[in-house]
Amino acid sequence: MCRPGWRRARVQAQYLAELARLRRVRDRIDREYARPLDVVALARDAGVPAGHLGRLFRAAYGRSPHGYLLTRRIERATALLRRGDLGVAEVALAVGCTSLPAFTARFTGLVGVSPALFRLNAAHTAEGGTAGTAADPGHAPGGGPAAVARRAAIPVRNREAPRAAGSVA
């Protein structure tokens, strides 16, 4: 019979090893966001099944590996669009998106405006316009990013919603 502390130490060591794997996966996504990455290849390199990687990643970082990759691409795209020297199609290719309509849809969903309008507003702001106003729809009226304000307004799926007191189920 083993001592009770040994089991806890083994579980803790497994947990730390999983966190280290997830950190390596996240670092690889951050480093290679512009290259074609898929969850199966990431899982193979991490040494875990793809479904298990997805569950672990979501538990640790709040989104799936694919969702994290797309978010990183859009974050980089916003930086490139603010510079203003590249067109929307060039930015989409630079961040690893092969489909311009898919890039535009994802960008609009996360940022709140189309990439072309974001680029136009960034140029307007650089010329001395005011950020955080109707002239810059990339920011919420309170001054924060529109994506943050929109994320707070997204409804929660039923299984994620906290149970109301006295509910039966």
mmCIF file of N, CA, C and O in Angstrom, residues 3 12 16 27 32 34 39 86 95 110 127 129 134 138 149 151 153 158 164:
data_model
loop_
_atom_site.group_PDB
_atom_site.id
_atom_site.type_symbol
_atom_site.label_atom_id
_atom_site.label_comp_id
_atom_site.label_asym_id
_atom_site.label_seq_id
_atom_site.Cartn_x
_atom_site.Cartn_y
_atom_site.Cartn_z
ATOM 1 N N ARG A 3 1.655 5.374 0.328
ATOM 2 C CA ARG A 3 1.259 6.430 1.242
ATOM 3 C C ARG A 3 0.299 7.399 0.558
ATOM 4 O O ARG A 3 0.410 7.648 -0.643
ATOM 5 N N GLN A 12 -0.562 15.739 -8.935
ATOM 6 C CA GLN A 12 -0.048 17.093 -9.127
ATOM 7 C C GLN A 12 0.997 17.118 -10.245
ATOM 8 O O GLN A 12 1.016 18.036 -11.063
ATOM 9 N N LEU A 16 0.777 19.269 -13.742
ATOM 10 C CA LEU A 16 1.816 20.197 -14.175
ATOM 11 C C LEU A 16 2.362 19.818 -15.542
ATOM 12 O O LEU A 16 2.673 20.692 -16.365
ATOM 13 N N ASP A 27 2.186 28.344 -27.207
ATOM 14 C CA ASP A 27 3.351 29.060 -27.716
ATOM 15 C C ASP A 27 3.568 28.783 -29.202
ATOM 16 O O ASP A 27 3.932 29.683 -29.963
ATOM 17 N N GLU A 32 3.507 30.416 -34.792
ATOM 18 C CA GLU A 32 3.273 29.980 -36.166
ATOM 19 C C GLU A 32 1.848 30.245 -36.633
ATOM 20 O O GLU A 32 1.308 29.501 -37.442
ATOM 21 N N ALA A 34 0.639 32.246 -38.719
ATOM 22 C CA ALA A 34 0.483 32.521 -40.144
ATOM 23 C C ALA A 34 0.622 31.258 -40.997
ATOM 24 O O ALA A 34 0.318 31.284 -42.180
ATOM 25 N N VAL A 39 -5.616 21.138 -35.491
ATOM 26 C CA VAL A 39 -5.630 20.620 -34.123
ATOM 27 C C VAL A 39 -5.010 19.225 -34.070
ATOM 28 O O VAL A 39 -4.326 18.882 -33.101
ATOM 29 N N LEU A 86 -0.855 47.907 -46.083
ATOM 30 C CA LEU A 86 -1.307 46.696 -46.774
ATOM 31 C C LEU A 86 -2.813 46.747 -46.972
ATOM 32 O O LEU A 86 -3.541 47.283 -46.138
ATOM 33 N N VAL A 95 -1.639 36.850 -42.431
ATOM 34 C CA VAL A 95 -1.932 36.223 -41.146
ATOM 35 C C VAL A 95 -2.326 34.757 -41.283
ATOM 36 O O VAL A 95 -2.671 34.115 -40.303
ATOM 37 N N LEU A 110 -15.455 39.317 -34.591
ATOM 38 C CA LEU A 110 -14.648 39.586 -33.396
ATOM 39 C C LEU A 110 -14.458 41.074 -33.127
ATOM 40 O O LEU A 110 -14.472 41.508 -31.976
ATOM 41 N N GLU A 127 -4.790 60.367 -38.728
ATOM 42 C CA GLU A 127 -4.753 61.729 -39.272
ATOM 43 C C GLU A 127 -5.237 62.769 -38.270
ATOM 44 O O GLU A 127 -5.331 63.943 -38.590
ATOM 45 N N GLY A 129 -8.158 62.125 -36.147
ATOM 46 C CA GLY A 129 -9.535 61.882 -35.735
ATOM 47 C C GLY A 129 -9.559 61.426 -34.290
ATOM 48 O O GLY A 129 -8.523 61.239 -33.650
ATOM 49 N N ALA A 134 -18.139 57.643 -32.666
ATOM 50 C CA ALA A 134 -18.840 57.040 -33.797
ATOM 51 C C ALA A 134 -17.929 56.980 -35.017
ATOM 52 O O ALA A 134 -18.115 56.166 -35.898
ATOM 53 N N GLY A 138 -14.469 50.663 -34.009
ATOM 54 C CA GLY A 138 -13.666 49.595 -33.435
ATOM 55 C C GLY A 138 -13.558 49.699 -31.926
ATOM 56 O O GLY A 138 -13.014 48.838 -31.275
ATOM 57 N N ALA A 149 -16.881 44.570 -25.333
ATOM 58 C CA ALA A 149 -18.262 44.929 -25.023
ATOM 59 C C ALA A 149 -19.227 43.913 -25.628
ATOM 60 O O ALA A 149 -20.205 43.521 -25.000
ATOM 61 N N ARG A 151 -18.508 40.740 -26.343
ATOM 62 C CA ARG A 151 -18.321 39.455 -25.662
ATOM 63 C C ARG A 151 -19.154 39.415 -24.387
ATOM 64 O O ARG A 151 -19.713 38.406 -24.023
ATOM 65 N N ALA A 153 -21.953 40.810 -24.008
ATOM 66 C CA ALA A 153 -23.365 40.750 -24.358
ATOM 67 C C ALA A 153 -23.775 39.420 -24.987
ATOM 68 O O ALA A 153 -24.945 39.197 -25.240
ATOM 69 N N ASN A 158 -27.096 27.190 -22.254
ATOM 70 C CA ASN A 158 -27.771 26.684 -21.059
ATOM 71 C C ASN A 158 -26.857 25.868 -20.159
ATOM 72 O O ASN A 158 -26.894 26.008 -18.947
ATOM 73 N N ALA A 164 -30.085 28.459 -11.230
ATOM 74 C CA ALA A 164 -30.818 29.377 -10.345
ATOM 75 C C ALA A 164 -31.146 28.646 -9.051
ATOM 76 O O ALA A 164 -31.362 27.439 -9.028
#
